[in-house]
PDB file of C-alpha atoms and ligand atoms in Angstrom:
ATOM      1  CA  MET A   1       8.593  29.107  13.914  1.00  0.00           C
ATOM      2  CA  THR A   2       6.295  30.500  11.233  1.00  0.00           C
ATOM      3  CA  ASP A   3       2.541  30.609  11.800  1.00  0.00           C
ATOM      4  CA  ARG A   4       2.049  28.015   9.153  1.00  0.00           C
ATOM      5  CA  ALA A   5       4.554  25.594  10.658  1.00  0.00           C
ATOM      6  CA  ASN A   6       3.018  26.155  14.067  1.00  0.00           C
ATOM      7  CA  SER A   7      -0.515  25.471  12.899  1.00  0.00           C
ATOM      8  CA  ALA A   8       0.619  22.236  11.218  1.00  0.00           C
ATOM      9  CA  ASN A   9       2.136  21.134  14.529  1.00  0.00           C
ATOM     10  CA  VAL A  10      -1.006  22.027  16.455  1.00  0.00           C
ATOM     11  CA  ALA A  11      -3.354  20.323  13.966  1.00  0.00           C
ATOM     12  CA  LEU A  12      -1.276  17.144  13.945  1.00  0.00           C
ATOM     13  CA  ALA A  13      -1.032  17.012  17.722  1.00  0.00           C
ATOM     14  CA  ASP A  14      -4.788  17.523  18.028  1.00  0.00           C
ATOM     15  CA  ILE A  15      -5.681  14.720  15.606  1.00  0.00           C
ATOM     16  CA  ARG A  16      -3.123  12.346  17.134  1.00  0.00           C
ATOM     17  CA  THR A  17      -4.553  13.001  20.607  1.00  0.00           C
ATOM     18  CA  ARG A  18      -8.100  12.340  19.391  1.00  0.00           C
ATOM     19  CA  MET A  19      -6.947   9.137  17.655  1.00  0.00           C
ATOM     20  CA  GLU A  20      -5.246   7.912  20.805  1.00  0.00           C
ATOM     21  CA  LYS A  21      -8.292   8.710  22.965  1.00  0.00           C
ATOM     22  CA  ALA A  22     -10.587   6.889  20.531  1.00  0.00           C
ATOM     23  CA  ARG A  23      -8.269   3.902  20.607  1.00  0.00           C
ATOM     24  CA  GLN A  24      -8.224   3.792  24.406  1.00  0.00           C
ATOM     25  CA  ARG A  25     -11.906   4.550  24.904  1.00  0.00           C
ATOM     26  CA  PHE A  26     -12.980   1.719  22.644  1.00  0.00           C
ATOM     27  CA  GLY A  27     -10.299  -0.685  23.758  1.00  0.00           C
ATOM     28  CA  ALA A  28      -8.991  -1.197  20.251  1.00  0.00           C
ATOM     29  CA  PRO A  29      -5.850  -3.300  20.049  1.00  0.00           C
ATOM     30  CA  PRO A  30      -2.720  -1.426  21.023  1.00  0.00           C
ATOM     31  CA  GLU A  31      -1.120  -1.508  17.592  1.00  0.00           C
ATOM     32  CA  LYS A  32      -0.686   1.820  16.007  1.00  0.00           C
ATOM     33  CA  VAL A  33      -3.436   3.345  13.899  1.00  0.00           C
ATOM     34  CA  GLU A  34      -1.817   5.029  10.906  1.00  0.00           C
ATOM     35  CA  LEU A  35      -2.762   8.640  10.178  1.00  0.00           C
ATOM     36  CA  ILE A  36      -2.890   9.316   6.440  1.00  0.00           C
ATOM     37  CA  ALA A  37      -2.825  13.086   5.937  1.00  0.00           C
ATOM     38  CA  VAL A  38      -4.989  13.726   2.887  1.00  0.00           C
ATOM     39  CA  SER A  39      -3.294  16.591   1.071  1.00  0.00           C
ATOM     40  CA  LYS A  40      -5.417  16.697  -2.097  1.00  0.00           C
ATOM     41  CA  THR A  41      -6.012  20.258  -3.358  1.00  0.00           C
ATOM     42  CA  PHE A  42      -3.367  21.686  -0.986  1.00  0.00           C
ATOM     43  CA  ASP A  43      -0.189  23.039  -2.503  1.00  0.00           C
ATOM     44  CA  ALA A  44       3.361  21.907  -1.906  1.00  0.00           C
ATOM     45  CA  GLU A  45       4.012  24.713   0.563  1.00  0.00           C
ATOM     46  CA  ALA A  46       1.111  23.685   2.780  1.00  0.00           C
ATOM     47  CA  ILE A  47       2.279  20.072   2.659  1.00  0.00           C
ATOM     48  CA  ARG A  48       5.836  21.116   3.467  1.00  0.00           C
ATOM     49  CA  SER A  49       4.758  22.400   6.909  1.00  0.00           C
ATOM     50  CA  PHE A  50       3.286  19.000   7.726  1.00  0.00           C
ATOM     51  CA  LEU A  51       6.435  17.255   6.541  1.00  0.00           C
ATOM     52  CA  ALA A  52       8.479  19.628   8.699  1.00  0.00           C
ATOM     53  CA  ALA A  53       6.204  18.749  11.626  1.00  0.00           C
ATOM     54  CA  GLY A  54       7.149  15.098  11.174  1.00  0.00           C
ATOM     55  CA  GLN A  55       4.185  13.697   9.239  1.00  0.00           C
ATOM     56  CA  ARG A  56       5.322  11.194   6.602  1.00  0.00           C
ATOM     57  CA  VAL A  57       2.198   9.345   5.425  1.00  0.00           C
ATOM     58  CA  PHE A  58       0.012  11.232   2.950  1.00  0.00           C
ATOM     59  CA  GLY A  59      -2.912  10.539   0.651  1.00  0.00           C
ATOM     60  CA  GLU A  60      -3.713  12.008  -2.753  1.00  0.00           C
ATOM     61  CA  ASN A  61      -6.687  11.197  -4.931  1.00  0.00           C
ATOM     62  CA  ARG A  62      -5.378  12.191  -8.364  1.00  0.00           C
ATOM     63  CA  VAL A  63      -2.347  10.903 -10.233  1.00  0.00           C
ATOM     64  CA  GLN A  64      -1.783  14.162 -12.108  1.00  0.00           C
ATOM     65  CA  GLU A  65      -1.884  16.292  -8.971  1.00  0.00           C
ATOM     66  CA  ALA A  66       0.488  13.948  -7.148  1.00  0.00           C
ATOM     67  CA  LYS A  67       2.877  14.150 -10.078  1.00  0.00           C
ATOM     68  CA  GLU A  68       2.983  17.924  -9.818  1.00  0.00           C
ATOM     69  CA  LYS A  69       3.603  18.073  -6.074  1.00  0.00           C
ATOM     70  CA  TRP A  70       5.364  14.996  -4.773  1.00  0.00           C
ATOM     71  CA  PRO A  71       8.584  14.399  -6.742  1.00  0.00           C
ATOM     72  CA  GLY A  72       9.888  17.761  -5.481  1.00  0.00           C
ATOM     73  CA  LEU A  73       8.762  17.144  -1.915  1.00  0.00           C
ATOM     74  CA  ARG A  74      10.390  13.712  -1.923  1.00  0.00           C
ATOM     75  CA  GLU A  75      13.707  15.293  -2.870  1.00  0.00           C
ATOM     76  CA  ASP A  76      13.607  17.312   0.340  1.00  0.00           C
ATOM     77  CA  PHE A  77      12.049  14.776   2.717  1.00  0.00           C
ATOM     78  CA  SER A  78      12.906  11.094   2.997  1.00  0.00           C
ATOM     79  CA  GLU A  79      10.676   8.204   4.011  1.00  0.00           C
ATOM     80  CA  VAL A  80       7.481   9.634   2.593  1.00  0.00           C
ATOM     81  CA  VAL A  81       4.720   7.053   2.155  1.00  0.00           C
ATOM     82  CA  LEU A  82       2.162   8.181  -0.399  1.00  0.00           C
ATOM     83  CA  HIS A  83      -1.229   6.466  -0.670  1.00  0.00           C
ATOM     84  CA  LEU A  84      -3.437   6.702  -3.752  1.00  0.00           C
ATOM     85  CA  ILE A  85      -6.974   7.043  -2.356  1.00  0.00           C
ATOM     86  CA  GLY A  86      -8.884   8.094  -5.481  1.00  0.00           C
ATOM     87  CA  PRO A  87     -10.186   6.143  -8.482  1.00  0.00           C
ATOM     88  CA  LEU A  88      -7.501   4.920 -10.875  1.00  0.00           C
ATOM     89  CA  GLN A  89      -7.910   4.613 -14.624  1.00  0.00           C
ATOM     90  CA  THR A  90      -5.952   1.807 -16.216  1.00  0.00           C
ATOM     91  CA  ASN A  91      -4.180   4.239 -18.557  1.00  0.00           C
ATOM     92  CA  LYS A  92      -2.717   5.991 -15.494  1.00  0.00           C
ATOM     93  CA  ALA A  93      -1.581   2.786 -13.790  1.00  0.00           C
ATOM     94  CA  ARG A  94       2.018   3.114 -14.903  1.00  0.00           C
ATOM     95  CA  GLU A  95       2.321   6.616 -13.498  1.00  0.00           C
ATOM     96  CA  ALA A  96       0.533   5.585 -10.318  1.00  0.00           C
ATOM     97  CA  VAL A  97       3.008   2.754  -9.750  1.00  0.00           C
ATOM     98  CA  ALA A  98       5.884   5.179 -10.257  1.00  0.00           C
ATOM     99  CA  LEU A  99       4.500   7.867  -7.913  1.00  0.00           C
ATOM    100  CA  PHE A 100       2.728   6.052  -5.087  1.00  0.00           C
ATOM    101  CA  ASP A 101       3.800   3.609  -2.378  1.00  0.00           C
ATOM    102  CA  VAL A 102       0.359   2.155  -1.606  1.00  0.00           C
ATOM    103  CA  ILE A 103      -2.675   1.813  -3.911  1.00  0.00           C
ATOM    104  CA  GLU A 104      -5.923   1.839  -1.904  1.00  0.00           C
ATOM    105  CA  THR A 105      -8.416   1.765  -4.727  1.00  0.00           C
ATOM    106  CA  VAL A 106      -8.161  -1.581  -6.516  1.00  0.00           C
ATOM    107  CA  ASP A 107     -11.779  -2.225  -7.437  1.00  0.00           C
ATOM    108  CA  ARG A 108     -12.037  -4.185 -10.677  1.00  0.00           C
ATOM    109  CA  GLU A 109     -10.463  -7.074 -12.469  1.00  0.00           C
ATOM    110  CA  LYS A 110      -9.028  -5.099 -15.369  1.00  0.00           C
ATOM    111  CA  LEU A 111      -7.330  -2.654 -12.997  1.00  0.00           C
ATOM    112  CA  ALA A 112      -5.905  -5.515 -10.934  1.00  0.00           C
ATOM    113  CA  ALA A 113      -4.461  -7.064 -14.104  1.00  0.00           C
ATOM    114  CA  VAL A 114      -2.948  -3.808 -15.377  1.00  0.00           C
ATOM    115  CA  LEU A 115      -1.493  -2.916 -11.968  1.00  0.00           C
ATOM    116  CA  ALA A 116       0.121  -6.343 -11.726  1.00  0.00           C
ATOM    117  CA  GLU A 117       1.654  -5.865 -15.169  1.00  0.00           C
ATOM    118  CA  GLU A 118       2.962  -2.387 -14.371  1.00  0.00           C
ATOM    119  CA  MET A 119       4.400  -3.468 -11.037  1.00  0.00           C
ATOM    120  CA  ALA A 120       6.216  -6.340 -12.734  1.00  0.00           C
ATOM    121  CA  ARG A 121       7.598  -3.943 -15.330  1.00  0.00           C
ATOM    122  CA  ALA A 122       8.762  -1.503 -12.642  1.00  0.00           C
ATOM    123  CA  GLN A 123      10.035  -4.356 -10.466  1.00  0.00           C
ATOM    124  CA  LYS A 124       7.987  -3.067  -7.550  1.00  0.00           C
ATOM    125  CA  ARG A 125       5.368  -4.859  -5.490  1.00  0.00           C
ATOM    126  CA  LEU A 126       3.268  -2.161  -3.881  1.00  0.00           C
ATOM    127  CA  PRO A 127       0.899  -2.996  -1.044  1.00  0.00           C
ATOM    128  CA  CYS A 128      -2.699  -2.575  -2.211  1.00  0.00           C
ATOM    129  CA  PHE A 129      -6.134  -2.245  -0.644  1.00  0.00           C
ATOM    130  CA  VAL A 130      -9.354  -3.357  -2.286  1.00  0.00           C
ATOM    131  CA  GLN A 131     -11.980  -0.606  -2.245  1.00  0.00           C
ATOM    132  CA  VAL A 132     -15.438  -1.886  -1.324  1.00  0.00           C
ATOM    133  CA  ASN A 133     -18.627  -0.041  -2.250  1.00  0.00           C
ATOM    134  CA  ILE A 134     -19.883  -0.628   1.250  1.00  0.00           C
ATOM    135  CA  GLY A 135     -23.157   1.293   0.848  1.00  0.00           C
ATOM    136  CA  GLY A 136     -23.982  -0.221  -2.540  1.00  0.00           C
ATOM    137  CA  GLU A 137     -24.185   3.268  -4.025  1.00  0.00           C
ATOM    138  CA  GLU A 138     -24.473   3.531  -7.771  1.00  0.00           C
ATOM    139  CA  GLN A 139     -22.226   6.602  -8.083  1.00  0.00           C
ATOM    140  CA  LYS A 140     -19.460   5.269  -5.856  1.00  0.00           C
ATOM    141  CA  ALA A 141     -16.373   3.295  -6.764  1.00  0.00           C
ATOM    142  CA  GLY A 142     -15.570  -0.031  -5.165  1.00  0.00           C
ATOM    143  CA  VAL A 143     -16.357  -3.695  -5.632  1.00  0.00           C
ATOM    144  CA  PRO A 144     -19.847  -4.763  -4.582  1.00  0.00           C
ATOM    145  CA  VAL A 145     -20.019  -6.123  -1.048  1.00  0.00           C
ATOM    146  CA  ASP A 146     -21.016  -9.624  -2.142  1.00  0.00           C
ATOM    147  CA  GLU A 147     -18.030  -9.871  -4.507  1.00  0.00           C
ATOM    148  CA  ALA A 148     -15.400  -8.439  -2.173  1.00  0.00           C
ATOM    149  CA  VAL A 149     -14.064 -11.645  -0.637  1.00  0.00           C
ATOM    150  CA  ASP A 150     -13.758 -13.437  -3.964  1.00  0.00           C
ATOM    151  CA  PHE A 151     -12.194 -10.365  -5.573  1.00  0.00           C
ATOM    152  CA  VAL A 152      -9.469 -10.272  -2.903  1.00  0.00           C
ATOM    153  CA  ARG A 153      -8.763 -13.940  -3.574  1.00  0.00           C
ATOM    154  CA  ARG A 154      -8.528 -13.343  -7.329  1.00  0.00           C
ATOM    155  CA  CYS A 155      -6.271 -10.305  -6.888  1.00  0.00           C
ATOM    156  CA  ARG A 156      -3.922 -12.499  -4.914  1.00  0.00           C
ATOM    157  CA  GLU A 157      -4.125 -15.802  -6.755  1.00  0.00           C
ATOM    158  CA  VAL A 158      -4.719 -14.722 -10.337  1.00  0.00           C
ATOM    159  CA  HIS A 159      -2.855 -11.412 -10.417  1.00  0.00           C
ATOM    160  CA  GLY A 160      -0.308 -11.856  -7.620  1.00  0.00           C
ATOM    161  CA  LEU A 161      -1.095  -8.505  -6.010  1.00  0.00           C
ATOM    162  CA  ASP A 162      -0.076  -7.868  -2.410  1.00  0.00           C
ATOM    163  CA  ILE A 163      -3.533  -7.146  -0.980  1.00  0.00           C
ATOM    164  CA  VAL A 164      -3.042  -5.905   2.577  1.00  0.00           C
ATOM    165  CA  GLY A 165      -6.497  -4.575   3.423  1.00  0.00           C
ATOM    166  CA  LEU A 166      -9.889  -3.168   2.520  1.00  0.00           C
ATOM    167  CA  MET A 167     -10.890   0.468   2.100  1.00  0.00           C
ATOM    168  CA  CYS A 168     -14.316   2.140   2.047  1.00  0.00           C
ATOM    169  CA  ILE A 169     -16.161   5.460   2.037  1.00  0.00           C
ATOM    170  CA  PRO A 170     -19.573   5.028   3.697  1.00  0.00           C
ATOM    171  CA  PRO A 171     -22.667   6.819   2.339  1.00  0.00           C
ATOM    172  CA  ASP A 172     -23.138  10.490   3.256  1.00  0.00           C
ATOM    173  CA  GLY A 173     -25.693  11.459   5.815  1.00  0.00           C
ATOM    174  CA  GLN A 174     -25.998   8.113   7.593  1.00  0.00           C
ATOM    175  CA  PRO A 175     -24.354   6.840  10.771  1.00  0.00           C
ATOM    176  CA  PRO A 176     -21.125   5.252   9.525  1.00  0.00           C
ATOM    177  CA  ALA A 177     -20.588   2.685  12.299  1.00  0.00           C
ATOM    178  CA  PRO A 178     -22.583  -0.194  10.722  1.00  0.00           C
ATOM    179  CA  TYR A 179     -20.703   0.280   7.442  1.00  0.00           C
ATOM    180  CA  PHE A 180     -17.352   0.248   9.221  1.00  0.00           C
ATOM    181  CA  ALA A 181     -18.370  -2.883  11.120  1.00  0.00           C
ATOM    182  CA  HIS A 182     -19.397  -4.538   7.856  1.00  0.00           C
ATOM    183  CA  LEU A 183     -16.026  -3.737   6.264  1.00  0.00           C
ATOM    184  CA  ALA A 184     -14.293  -5.265   9.299  1.00  0.00           C
ATOM    185  CA  THR A 185     -16.319  -8.454   8.886  1.00  0.00           C
ATOM    186  CA  LEU A 186     -15.457  -8.653   5.183  1.00  0.00           C
ATOM    187  CA  ALA A 187     -11.769  -8.174   6.000  1.00  0.00           C
ATOM    188  CA  ARG A 188     -11.857 -11.105   8.403  1.00  0.00           C
ATOM    189  CA  GLN A 189     -13.592 -13.249   5.780  1.00  0.00           C
ATOM    190  CA  ALA A 190     -11.095 -12.230   3.112  1.00  0.00           C
ATOM    191  CA  GLY A 191      -8.109 -12.759   5.405  1.00  0.00           C
ATOM    192  CA  VAL A 192      -6.686  -9.247   5.200  1.00  0.00           C
ATOM    193  CA  ALA A 193      -5.311  -7.394   8.205  1.00  0.00           C
ATOM    194  CA  ASN A 194      -5.829  -3.716   7.422  1.00  0.00           C
ATOM    195  CA  LEU A 195      -8.865  -1.445   7.293  1.00  0.00           C
ATOM    196  CA  SER A 196      -8.605   2.015   5.739  1.00  0.00           C
ATOM    197  CA  MET A 197     -11.723   3.798   6.936  1.00  0.00           C
ATOM    198  CA  GLY A 198     -12.658   7.037   8.638  1.00  0.00           C
ATOM    199  CA  MET A 199     -12.199  10.641   7.487  1.00  0.00           C
ATOM    200  CA  SER A 200     -12.260  14.008   9.292  1.00  0.00           C
ATOM    201  CA  GLY A 201     -15.876  13.635  10.397  1.00  0.00           C
ATOM    202  CA  ASP A 202     -15.818  10.035  11.562  1.00  0.00           C
ATOM    203  CA  PHE A 203     -12.291   8.769  12.173  1.00  0.00           C
ATOM    204  CA  GLU A 204     -12.916   8.178  15.876  1.00  0.00           C
ATOM    205  CA  THR A 205     -15.886   5.940  15.076  1.00  0.00           C
ATOM    206  CA  ALA A 206     -13.771   4.127  12.491  1.00  0.00           C
ATOM    207  CA  ILE A 207     -11.044   3.502  15.067  1.00  0.00           C
ATOM    208  CA  ALA A 208     -13.694   2.103  17.407  1.00  0.00           C
ATOM    209  CA  MET A 209     -14.654  -0.347  14.666  1.00  0.00           C
ATOM    210  CA  GLY A 210     -11.072  -1.455  14.064  1.00  0.00           C
ATOM    211  CA  ALA A 211      -9.590   0.968  11.515  1.00  0.00           C
ATOM    212  CA  THR A 212      -5.849   0.523  11.048  1.00  0.00           C
ATOM    213  CA  HIS A 213      -5.598   3.537   8.713  1.00  0.00           C
ATOM    214  CA  VAL A 214      -7.615   6.757   8.897  1.00  0.00           C
ATOM    215  CA  ARG A 215      -7.625   9.269   6.035  1.00  0.00           C
ATOM    216  CA  VAL A 216      -7.870  12.783   7.421  1.00  0.00           C
ATOM    217  CA  GLY A 217      -7.852  15.864   5.182  1.00  0.00           C
ATOM    218  CA  SER A 218      -9.818  18.941   6.199  1.00  0.00           C
ATOM    219  CA  ALA A 219      -9.374  18.453   9.959  1.00  0.00           C
ATOM    220  CA  LEU A 220      -5.621  18.814   9.373  1.00  0.00           C
ATOM    221  CA  PHE A 221      -5.273  21.164   6.424  1.00  0.00           C
ATOM    222  CA  GLY A 222      -8.452  23.196   6.783  1.00  0.00           C
ATOM    223  CA  GLY A 223     -11.422  23.426   4.442  1.00  0.00           C
ATOM    224  CA  ARG A 224     -10.958  22.749   0.749  1.00  0.00           C
ATOM    225  CA  GLY A 225     -13.135  25.721  -0.152  1.00  0.00           C
TER     226      GLY A 225
HETATM  227  C1  PLP B 301     -10.883  13.681   0.487  1.00  0.00           C
HETATM  228  C2  PLP B 301     -10.828  12.302   0.978  1.00  0.00           C
HETATM  229  C3  PLP B 301     -10.591  12.028   2.343  1.00  0.00           C
HETATM  230  C4  PLP B 301     -10.433  13.110   3.395  1.00  0.00           C
HETATM  231  O1  PLP B 301     -11.625  13.755   3.624  1.00  0.00           O
HETATM  232  P1  PLP B 301     -11.786  14.823   4.829  1.00  0.00           P
HETATM  233  O2  PLP B 301     -13.236  14.813   5.103  1.00  0.00           O
HETATM  234  O3  PLP B 301     -11.268  16.102   4.325  1.00  0.00           O
HETATM  235  O4  PLP B 301     -10.984  14.311   5.966  1.00  0.00           O
HETATM  236  C5  PLP B 301     -10.530  10.704   2.728  1.00  0.00           C
HETATM  237  N1  PLP B 301     -10.678   9.695   1.844  1.00  0.00           N
HETATM  238  C6  PLP B 301     -10.893   9.909   0.532  1.00  0.00           C
HETATM  239  C7  PLP B 301     -11.048   8.755  -0.375  1.00  0.00           C
HETATM  240  C8  PLP B 301     -10.968  11.218   0.064  1.00  0.00           C
HETATM  241  O5  PLP B 301     -11.191  11.426  -1.252  1.00  0.00           O
END
């Protein structure tokens, strides 16, 4: 086994062990918590070692970058599930629908409408998450907290999107737990089952607060430099 393949195995095993411990420690429900390996900025060769180690669920934050890396990787590995976790411009929606399996960043009416149109055209119905600006930060994407429940309803009823959950990125430099708890409350109110929350620095806390999907990049792949 090459060093690179070995370190992918070790990193994956380490994160999976920590996820399982967090789940047990906090008595979260026994259903599986999905590990999304965030491969943004890492090249196809680095990703290949994680695919070889058995990881199949990945996250990318840019359409263009995903387009350069993933069609080739998908030829060599089946059953890849690729999540879009970065902001999506409406003029990239068609490409996003072609490249990704899950869209986590639905956060405005116009995008919901365009995604619905592109999915109909492609005869695909991708599962989507609504991104919530849980800290009410001006510079961050996401629907405002007080509009989240109604936005989920409109995505479903007006646009026919398959909204399966909520996603958030809490503010930097503050304890994330209250934000994760708030997202969980909103999800219950909106009637969605999944919570995509938690990154390398806080995925255990997120699992304690009910995350069903954690998005882990640097703790798996190393620093992004
Ligand atoms: C980069 C990124 C992650 C992963 O961050 P790490 O701290 O490297 O684990 C998770 N979610 C989103 C939306 C990201 O852009």
